[in-house]
């Protein structure tokens, strides 16, 4: 009797809390956000299928015109609507996207006047929310001093995080540039190297499932943020560090009122499929301008990754044009120092030569400027409106296809504005844009039609520079589809078929690649960017297997569909991607034991002819044609540092 009374009381109390708070369910009612206040302080929590994914977590922000994190009361009028949208996005994961969500706008008042709205969008696996800050009297602008927004996880949750770099550290004081190694299945309660963690951040919530946290819709009207780790499972929004950008520009964002913060996003899954397949970074943003020119996404080669700075010279670039032409690829990337080692006039000649072979140029630029010591030229072009537009007009005249801009100064609002300005100007002159030494893209694939991809990852250059990174290549590759590449296009510049990372693939010189050739093919599918400059070299036409070269000639760089099949970050990963009616199923393994699995292909008719690329136990690859069995499964074995690809034509 006593027990049932207690139970009734518990039900009543939870019922009361439920009644007081605002519930925002997903269209399928499985994902639920609860928003409420406790003694004037706002908070929210997130459940999926009745299971807790985020505990009561803080909300609110403090600005130089008021503290909107306490003494708040929630308005009783909640504006609700449903959002149903279909859009095309050729550049990433799936070309045709449907977004359905429930939106609720929760107003918070202070002294009976609205000061803050929280706008929530809840779709079946994603929560996105942002703040709207109201003007106050004649005050029409404010500086946001601090955002209280946090994400609180249950004890026992493990983390998959990339530490933020120390500002003005690393090569030529170019950090932070999102080039730190991830830790996997780590415990909570740390704060990286003392500077927090970059987005996106993945958490495994005990046996409940997975949560990916990021942000989207960041442009010149705000700074980019990251997460700080605290005790008790709390991770909170942090703004850039004052030292970034050599101390220039404010660390705190300024907004015009009424004004909005970027969207904070939370992707929730009982499995990793919703994490790998999420489109939330693109769902809640809109294109900021129309593409003035047709954007054509291409494959290409670049000499720099094997041959480095000294080979950005005319003859080597010409050789790479011939190489791209032989591969049926449409571009080469002319990397750093072309301004002094080739010169503008000879670039014009090179562009003309390329066009005679059906190969266009991407040109590298230093973003500097005044934010770090990166010495490579061309400098002083992309940071200046006048120089930039003059240079872009020249590029358009000689038929250059795109630019790769490197060595940005950090995450401050002033730098976000520079990214946006470069993209906007490049669009005027028909140029695609790749960023390197840079921040994470935040919805930019959809916001900027001519945006291609960003590095913001420990990329192929580090394989050239460090044997240790080579030894961990498979480990890192099994992480990216779940985290970095899950929220944005990633310019990795990989898929090397050289055995050694040197100019001629000479044995014993430079770092040794420990992964297999099939692994290289698999990462061409696993890592996504709509323009890929692969790390293949002209010598590979002679020293790499014919089946590997043929595969690299034909692998797509844009996809109509992406499906998670199996994996665990840091251990192994298997994905399927579709282009038209062709499926590419790819996987790699970083674990010491041979990974044996039955790959199920329910989307393919049994009896269909498949091409299977796989490794034997000593990482020797081969390709064979088989017919898909009646059970629609293919038996696969992946040795450590190996991979597989099943191609369904
Ligand atoms: Ca870099």
Short mmCIF file of N, CA and C in Angstrom, two decimals, residues 23-169:
data_model
loop_
_atom_site.label_atom_id
_atom_site.label_comp_id
_atom_site.label_asym_id
_atom_site.label_seq_id
_atom_site.Cartn_x
_atom_site.Cartn_y
_atom_site.Cartn_z
N UNK A 23 6.84 20.42 -24.12
CA UNK A 23 7.35 19.24 -24.80
C UNK A 23 7.33 19.49 -26.31
N UNK A 24 8.42 19.15 -26.95
CA UNK A 24 8.47 19.26 -28.42
C UNK A 24 8.86 17.90 -28.97
N UNK A 25 7.89 17.17 -29.54
CA UNK A 25 8.20 15.83 -30.07
C UNK A 25 8.58 15.88 -31.54
N UNK A 26 9.27 14.84 -32.00
CA UNK A 26 9.56 14.70 -33.42
C UNK A 26 8.29 14.24 -34.14
N UNK A 27 8.23 14.31 -35.46
CA UNK A 27 7.04 13.83 -36.19
C UNK A 27 6.68 12.39 -35.83
N UNK A 28 7.65 11.52 -35.57
CA UNK A 28 7.32 10.13 -35.20
C UNK A 28 7.18 9.95 -33.68
N UNK A 29 7.25 11.07 -32.94
CA UNK A 29 7.05 11.08 -31.48
C UNK A 29 8.13 10.36 -30.67
N UNK A 30 9.19 9.89 -31.32
CA UNK A 30 10.21 9.15 -30.57
C UNK A 30 11.24 10.08 -29.91
N UNK A 31 11.60 11.11 -30.63
CA UNK A 31 12.58 12.07 -30.09
C UNK A 31 11.80 13.21 -29.44
N UNK A 32 12.08 13.48 -28.17
CA UNK A 32 11.31 14.50 -27.44
C UNK A 32 12.26 15.45 -26.72
N UNK A 33 12.02 16.75 -26.92
CA UNK A 33 12.75 17.77 -26.17
C UNK A 33 11.80 18.34 -25.13
N UNK A 34 12.28 18.46 -23.90
CA UNK A 34 11.50 19.10 -22.84
C UNK A 34 12.21 20.38 -22.45
N UNK A 35 11.48 21.51 -22.45
CA UNK A 35 12.06 22.80 -22.07
C UNK A 35 11.32 23.31 -20.84
N UNK A 36 12.07 23.85 -19.90
CA UNK A 36 11.43 24.32 -18.67
C UNK A 36 12.36 25.32 -17.98
N UNK A 37 11.86 25.89 -16.89
CA UNK A 37 12.73 26.73 -16.06
C UNK A 37 12.71 26.20 -14.63
N UNK A 38 13.81 26.42 -13.94
CA UNK A 38 13.88 26.08 -12.52
C UNK A 38 14.38 27.33 -11.81
N UNK A 39 13.55 27.90 -10.98
CA UNK A 39 13.89 29.15 -10.28
C UNK A 39 14.43 30.21 -11.23
N UNK A 40 13.75 30.34 -12.36
CA UNK A 40 14.11 31.41 -13.31
C UNK A 40 15.23 31.06 -14.27
N UNK A 41 15.79 29.85 -14.15
CA UNK A 41 16.89 29.44 -15.03
C UNK A 41 16.37 28.42 -16.05
N UNK A 42 16.55 28.68 -17.34
CA UNK A 42 16.01 27.75 -18.34
C UNK A 42 16.88 26.51 -18.53
N UNK A 43 16.24 25.41 -18.87
CA UNK A 43 16.98 24.19 -19.17
C UNK A 43 16.18 23.35 -20.15
N UNK A 44 16.81 22.33 -20.70
CA UNK A 44 16.13 21.40 -21.61
C UNK A 44 16.70 20.01 -21.38
N UNK A 45 15.98 19.01 -21.85
CA UNK A 45 16.50 17.64 -21.83
C UNK A 45 16.00 16.93 -23.08
N UNK A 46 16.64 15.82 -23.42
CA UNK A 46 16.31 15.11 -24.66
C UNK A 46 16.16 13.61 -24.38
N UNK A 47 15.04 13.04 -24.83
CA UNK A 47 14.85 11.58 -24.73
C UNK A 47 14.55 11.02 -26.12
N UNK A 48 14.86 9.72 -26.28
CA UNK A 48 14.49 9.02 -27.50
C UNK A 48 13.92 7.67 -27.10
N UNK A 49 12.75 7.35 -27.60
CA UNK A 49 12.07 6.10 -27.21
C UNK A 49 11.96 5.98 -25.69
N UNK A 50 11.76 7.11 -25.02
CA UNK A 50 11.62 7.13 -23.57
C UNK A 50 12.93 7.03 -22.81
N UNK A 51 14.06 6.89 -23.55
CA UNK A 51 15.36 6.77 -22.88
C UNK A 51 16.08 8.12 -22.88
N UNK A 52 16.77 8.38 -21.78
CA UNK A 52 17.43 9.67 -21.63
C UNK A 52 18.72 9.75 -22.46
N UNK A 53 18.81 10.77 -23.29
CA UNK A 53 20.05 11.00 -24.05
C UNK A 53 20.78 12.25 -23.57
N UNK A 54 20.02 13.29 -23.22
CA UNK A 54 20.65 14.46 -22.59
C UNK A 54 19.89 14.74 -21.31
N UNK A 55 20.63 14.84 -20.22
CA UNK A 55 20.01 15.17 -18.94
C UNK A 55 19.65 16.67 -18.95
N UNK A 56 19.04 17.12 -17.88
CA UNK A 56 18.70 18.55 -17.79
C UNK A 56 19.96 19.37 -18.08
N UNK A 57 19.89 20.18 -19.13
CA UNK A 57 21.08 20.89 -19.62
C UNK A 57 20.78 22.37 -19.71
N UNK A 58 21.78 23.20 -19.41
CA UNK A 58 21.53 24.65 -19.31
C UNK A 58 21.26 25.33 -20.64
N UNK A 59 20.50 26.42 -20.57
CA UNK A 59 20.21 27.30 -21.71
C UNK A 59 20.43 28.74 -21.25
N UNK A 60 20.43 29.65 -22.22
CA UNK A 60 20.51 31.08 -21.89
C UNK A 60 21.80 31.70 -22.38
N UNK A 61 21.79 33.02 -22.46
CA UNK A 61 23.02 33.72 -22.82
C UNK A 61 23.09 35.07 -22.11
N UNK A 62 24.32 35.54 -21.93
CA UNK A 62 24.55 36.83 -21.30
C UNK A 62 25.16 37.78 -22.31
N UNK A 63 24.58 39.00 -22.39
CA UNK A 63 25.08 39.97 -23.37
C UNK A 63 25.45 41.25 -22.65
N UNK A 64 25.99 42.19 -23.39
CA UNK A 64 26.34 43.47 -22.75
C UNK A 64 25.12 44.38 -22.60
N UNK A 65 23.91 43.86 -22.90
CA UNK A 65 22.71 44.65 -22.58
C UNK A 65 21.79 43.90 -21.61
N UNK A 66 22.28 42.80 -21.08
CA UNK A 66 21.48 42.10 -20.08
C UNK A 66 21.85 40.64 -19.97
N UNK A 67 21.55 40.08 -18.79
CA UNK A 67 21.80 38.65 -18.56
C UNK A 67 20.53 37.89 -18.82
N UNK A 68 20.53 37.09 -19.87
CA UNK A 68 19.32 36.34 -20.23
C UNK A 68 19.50 34.86 -19.92
N UNK A 69 19.99 34.62 -18.72
CA UNK A 69 20.21 33.24 -18.30
C UNK A 69 19.59 32.97 -16.94
N UNK A 70 19.07 34.00 -16.30
CA UNK A 70 18.41 33.83 -15.01
C UNK A 70 17.29 34.85 -14.87
N UNK A 71 16.48 34.67 -13.84
CA UNK A 71 15.30 35.52 -13.62
C UNK A 71 14.43 35.59 -14.88
N UNK A 72 14.29 34.43 -15.50
CA UNK A 72 13.47 34.35 -16.71
C UNK A 72 12.18 33.61 -16.41
N UNK A 73 11.13 34.02 -17.07
CA UNK A 73 9.91 33.22 -16.99
C UNK A 73 9.50 32.84 -18.41
N UNK A 74 8.98 31.62 -18.52
CA UNK A 74 8.64 31.11 -19.83
C UNK A 74 7.26 31.63 -20.22
N UNK A 75 7.15 32.22 -21.40
CA UNK A 75 5.85 32.69 -21.87
C UNK A 75 4.90 31.52 -22.05
N UNK A 76 3.60 31.76 -21.85
CA UNK A 76 2.65 30.64 -21.94
C UNK A 76 2.25 30.34 -23.38
N UNK A 77 2.45 31.32 -24.26
CA UNK A 77 2.05 31.12 -25.65
C UNK A 77 3.21 30.53 -26.47
N UNK A 78 3.10 29.25 -26.78
CA UNK A 78 4.15 28.59 -27.56
C UNK A 78 3.71 28.54 -29.02
N UNK A 79 4.45 29.16 -29.88
CA UNK A 79 4.13 29.11 -31.32
C UNK A 79 4.64 27.81 -31.90
N UNK A 80 3.71 27.02 -32.43
CA UNK A 80 4.12 25.72 -32.99
C UNK A 80 3.77 25.66 -34.46
N UNK A 81 4.62 25.00 -35.24
CA UNK A 81 4.26 24.72 -36.63
C UNK A 81 5.04 23.50 -37.10
N UNK A 82 4.58 22.91 -38.22
CA UNK A 82 5.35 21.81 -38.78
C UNK A 82 6.12 22.34 -39.98
N UNK A 83 7.30 21.77 -40.17
CA UNK A 83 8.16 22.17 -41.29
C UNK A 83 8.31 20.97 -42.21
N UNK A 84 7.96 21.14 -43.46
CA UNK A 84 8.16 20.07 -44.46
C UNK A 84 8.84 20.68 -45.66
N UNK A 85 10.01 20.19 -45.97
CA UNK A 85 10.76 20.81 -47.05
C UNK A 85 11.51 19.74 -47.82
N UNK A 86 11.53 19.90 -49.14
CA UNK A 86 12.35 19.03 -49.97
C UNK A 86 13.34 19.91 -50.72
N UNK A 87 14.59 19.51 -50.73
CA UNK A 87 15.59 20.31 -51.46
C UNK A 87 16.63 19.41 -52.10
N UNK A 88 17.31 19.97 -53.09
CA UNK A 88 18.36 19.22 -53.79
C UNK A 88 19.71 19.69 -53.28
N UNK A 89 20.61 18.75 -53.02
CA UNK A 89 21.96 19.10 -52.59
C UNK A 89 22.90 18.04 -53.16
N UNK A 90 23.41 18.36 -54.34
CA UNK A 90 24.20 17.38 -55.08
C UNK A 90 25.49 17.03 -54.35
N UNK A 91 25.94 17.94 -53.47
CA UNK A 91 27.32 17.87 -53.00
C UNK A 91 27.61 16.87 -51.91
N UNK A 92 26.63 16.41 -51.17
CA UNK A 92 26.98 15.58 -50.02
C UNK A 92 25.88 14.58 -49.65
N UNK A 93 26.29 13.36 -49.40
CA UNK A 93 25.45 12.28 -48.83
C UNK A 93 24.28 11.84 -49.69
N UNK A 94 23.32 12.73 -49.91
CA UNK A 94 22.17 12.35 -50.74
C UNK A 94 21.71 13.58 -51.53
N UNK A 95 21.32 13.36 -52.77
CA UNK A 95 21.05 14.50 -53.64
C UNK A 95 19.67 15.10 -53.41
N UNK A 96 18.72 14.29 -52.95
CA UNK A 96 17.36 14.74 -52.79
C UNK A 96 16.94 14.54 -51.34
N UNK A 97 16.74 15.63 -50.61
CA UNK A 97 16.57 15.54 -49.16
C UNK A 97 15.19 16.04 -48.76
N UNK A 98 14.52 15.27 -47.92
CA UNK A 98 13.25 15.70 -47.35
C UNK A 98 13.46 15.96 -45.86
N UNK A 99 13.06 17.13 -45.43
CA UNK A 99 13.20 17.50 -44.02
C UNK A 99 11.82 17.75 -43.43
N UNK A 100 11.48 16.97 -42.43
CA UNK A 100 10.20 17.15 -41.73
C UNK A 100 10.48 17.32 -40.25
N UNK A 101 9.95 18.38 -39.68
CA UNK A 101 10.23 18.65 -38.27
C UNK A 101 9.06 19.38 -37.62
N UNK A 102 8.98 19.27 -36.31
CA UNK A 102 8.08 20.11 -35.53
C UNK A 102 8.87 21.27 -34.97
N UNK A 103 8.34 22.47 -35.19
CA UNK A 103 9.01 23.66 -34.65
C UNK A 103 8.21 24.23 -33.49
N UNK A 104 8.90 24.67 -32.47
CA UNK A 104 8.24 25.39 -31.38
C UNK A 104 9.10 26.58 -30.99
N UNK A 105 8.44 27.73 -30.84
CA UNK A 105 9.17 28.93 -30.40
C UNK A 105 8.75 29.21 -28.95
N UNK A 106 9.71 29.12 -28.05
CA UNK A 106 9.46 29.33 -26.63
C UNK A 106 10.04 30.69 -26.25
N UNK A 107 9.17 31.56 -25.74
CA UNK A 107 9.63 32.92 -25.40
C UNK A 107 9.96 33.00 -23.90
N UNK A 108 11.06 33.65 -23.59
CA UNK A 108 11.43 33.88 -22.19
C UNK A 108 11.36 35.38 -21.89
N UNK A 109 10.70 35.69 -20.78
CA UNK A 109 10.48 37.08 -20.39
C UNK A 109 11.30 37.44 -19.17
N UNK A 110 11.62 38.74 -19.12
CA UNK A 110 12.24 39.30 -17.92
C UNK A 110 11.46 40.57 -17.61
N UNK A 111 11.06 40.74 -16.37
CA UNK A 111 10.21 41.89 -16.02
C UNK A 111 9.03 42.01 -16.98
N UNK A 112 8.47 40.85 -17.30
CA UNK A 112 7.28 40.74 -18.14
C UNK A 112 7.47 41.22 -19.58
N UNK A 113 8.70 41.41 -19.99
CA UNK A 113 8.97 41.75 -21.40
C UNK A 113 9.79 40.62 -22.03
N UNK A 114 9.47 40.27 -23.31
CA UNK A 114 10.25 39.21 -23.95
C UNK A 114 11.69 39.65 -24.20
N UNK A 115 12.63 38.80 -23.82
CA UNK A 115 14.04 39.13 -24.05
C UNK A 115 14.70 38.12 -24.99
N UNK A 116 14.15 36.91 -24.99
CA UNK A 116 14.81 35.81 -25.70
C UNK A 116 13.76 34.85 -26.21
N UNK A 117 13.91 34.42 -27.46
CA UNK A 117 13.14 33.27 -27.96
C UNK A 117 14.10 32.10 -28.11
N UNK A 118 13.60 30.92 -27.82
CA UNK A 118 14.33 29.71 -28.20
C UNK A 118 13.53 29.03 -29.28
N UNK A 119 14.16 28.86 -30.42
CA UNK A 119 13.48 28.26 -31.57
C UNK A 119 13.98 26.84 -31.70
N UNK A 120 13.09 25.88 -31.48
CA UNK A 120 13.47 24.47 -31.56
C UNK A 120 12.90 23.85 -32.82
N UNK A 121 13.68 23.03 -33.48
CA UNK A 121 13.20 22.19 -34.58
C UNK A 121 13.53 20.75 -34.22
N UNK A 122 12.54 19.89 -34.17
CA UNK A 122 12.77 18.49 -33.81
C UNK A 122 12.31 17.60 -34.96
N UNK A 123 13.26 16.96 -35.64
CA UNK A 123 12.94 15.98 -36.67
C UNK A 123 13.19 14.59 -36.07
N UNK A 124 13.05 13.53 -36.87
CA UNK A 124 13.02 12.20 -36.25
C UNK A 124 14.30 11.78 -35.54
N UNK A 125 15.44 12.34 -35.97
CA UNK A 125 16.69 12.00 -35.28
C UNK A 125 17.53 13.21 -34.91
N UNK A 126 17.00 14.42 -35.15
CA UNK A 126 17.81 15.61 -34.94
C UNK A 126 17.05 16.70 -34.20
N UNK A 127 17.77 17.34 -33.29
CA UNK A 127 17.26 18.56 -32.66
C UNK A 127 18.14 19.70 -33.14
N UNK A 128 17.52 20.80 -33.57
CA UNK A 128 18.28 22.02 -33.86
C UNK A 128 17.62 23.14 -33.08
N UNK A 129 18.41 23.97 -32.45
CA UNK A 129 17.81 25.12 -31.79
C UNK A 129 18.73 26.32 -31.85
N UNK A 130 18.09 27.50 -31.82
CA UNK A 130 18.87 28.73 -31.79
C UNK A 130 18.11 29.78 -30.99
N UNK A 131 18.83 30.82 -30.62
CA UNK A 131 18.25 31.90 -29.84
C UNK A 131 17.94 33.09 -30.74
N UNK A 132 16.84 33.74 -30.41
CA UNK A 132 16.58 35.05 -30.98
C UNK A 132 16.66 36.04 -29.83
N UNK A 133 17.46 37.08 -29.99
CA UNK A 133 17.60 38.11 -28.95
C UNK A 133 16.80 39.33 -29.39
N UNK A 134 15.94 39.82 -28.48
CA UNK A 134 15.09 40.98 -28.80
C UNK A 134 15.86 42.29 -28.58
N UNK A 135 15.52 43.35 -29.35
CA UNK A 135 16.07 44.67 -29.01
C UNK A 135 15.50 45.14 -27.68
N UNK A 136 16.16 46.08 -27.05
CA UNK A 136 15.70 46.56 -25.75
C UNK A 136 15.68 48.08 -25.81
N UNK A 137 14.50 48.68 -25.81
CA UNK A 137 14.40 50.13 -25.96
C UNK A 137 15.07 50.55 -27.25
N UNK A 138 16.03 51.47 -27.14
CA UNK A 138 16.72 51.94 -28.34
C UNK A 138 17.97 51.11 -28.66
N UNK A 139 18.23 50.11 -27.84
CA UNK A 139 19.44 49.30 -28.06
C UNK A 139 19.19 48.31 -29.18
N UNK A 140 19.89 48.49 -30.28
CA UNK A 140 19.64 47.68 -31.48
C UNK A 140 20.81 46.76 -31.84
N UNK A 141 21.85 46.77 -31.03
CA UNK A 141 22.99 45.86 -31.24
C UNK A 141 23.46 45.35 -29.89
N UNK A 142 24.07 44.17 -29.88
CA UNK A 142 24.68 43.72 -28.62
C UNK A 142 25.86 42.81 -28.89
N UNK A 143 26.67 42.66 -27.87
CA UNK A 143 27.76 41.70 -27.88
C UNK A 143 27.33 40.55 -26.97
N UNK A 144 27.43 39.33 -27.47
CA UNK A 144 27.10 38.18 -26.62
C UNK A 144 28.37 37.80 -25.86
N UNK A 145 28.34 37.99 -24.55
CA UNK A 145 29.53 37.73 -23.73
C UNK A 145 29.74 36.26 -23.46
N UNK A 146 28.62 35.51 -23.44
CA UNK A 146 28.72 34.13 -23.00
C UNK A 146 27.43 33.40 -23.35
N UNK A 147 27.55 32.21 -23.87
CA UNK A 147 26.36 31.39 -24.09
C UNK A 147 26.40 30.25 -23.09
N UNK A 148 25.33 30.12 -22.35
CA UNK A 148 25.30 29.11 -21.30
C UNK A 148 24.97 27.73 -21.82
N UNK A 149 24.49 27.65 -23.06
CA UNK A 149 24.03 26.39 -23.64
C UNK A 149 25.00 25.26 -23.33
N UNK A 150 24.44 24.19 -22.76
CA UNK A 150 25.27 23.04 -22.43
C UNK A 150 24.60 21.74 -22.83
N UNK A 151 25.37 20.69 -22.72
CA UNK A 151 24.91 19.34 -23.06
C UNK A 151 25.39 18.45 -21.93
N UNK A 152 24.46 17.92 -21.13
CA UNK A 152 24.85 17.14 -19.95
C UNK A 152 24.55 15.66 -20.19
N UNK A 153 25.58 14.83 -20.05
CA UNK A 153 25.45 13.40 -20.30
C UNK A 153 25.49 12.62 -18.99
N UNK A 154 24.83 11.46 -19.03
CA UNK A 154 24.82 10.58 -17.86
C UNK A 154 26.22 10.04 -17.59
N UNK A 155 26.50 9.76 -16.33
CA UNK A 155 27.78 9.12 -15.97
C UNK A 155 27.93 7.83 -16.75
N UNK A 156 29.14 7.54 -17.17
CA UNK A 156 29.38 6.32 -17.93
C UNK A 156 29.40 6.56 -19.43
N UNK A 157 28.90 7.73 -19.86
CA UNK A 157 28.97 8.10 -21.28
C UNK A 157 30.44 8.19 -21.68
N UNK A 158 30.77 7.68 -22.88
CA UNK A 158 32.15 7.83 -23.36
C UNK A 158 32.18 8.81 -24.52
N UNK A 159 33.36 9.37 -24.79
CA UNK A 159 33.48 10.49 -25.72
C UNK A 159 34.39 10.16 -26.90
N UNK A 160 34.07 10.76 -28.03
CA UNK A 160 34.85 10.63 -29.28
C UNK A 160 35.10 12.06 -29.74
N UNK A 161 36.23 12.62 -29.33
CA UNK A 161 36.41 14.07 -29.43
C UNK A 161 37.75 14.45 -30.06
N UNK A 162 37.76 15.63 -30.67
CA UNK A 162 38.97 16.19 -31.28
C UNK A 162 39.33 17.45 -30.48
N UNK A 163 40.47 17.42 -29.77
CA UNK A 163 40.84 18.59 -28.96
C UNK A 163 41.08 19.83 -29.81
N UNK A 164 40.58 20.96 -29.35
CA UNK A 164 40.89 22.24 -29.99
C UNK A 164 42.38 22.52 -29.78
N UNK A 165 43.01 23.13 -30.79
CA UNK A 165 44.45 23.39 -30.74
C UNK A 165 44.74 24.69 -29.97
N UNK A 166 45.95 24.78 -29.46
CA UNK A 166 46.37 26.02 -28.80
C UNK A 166 46.54 27.11 -29.85
N UNK A 167 45.90 28.28 -29.63
CA UNK A 167 46.00 29.34 -30.64
C UNK A 167 47.45 29.74 -30.89
N UNK A 168 47.75 30.09 -32.13
CA UNK A 168 49.07 30.58 -32.55
C UNK A 168 50.19 29.57 -32.24
N UNK A 169 49.85 28.28 -32.29
CA UNK A 169 50.88 27.25 -32.15
C UNK A 169 50.99 26.54 -33.49
#
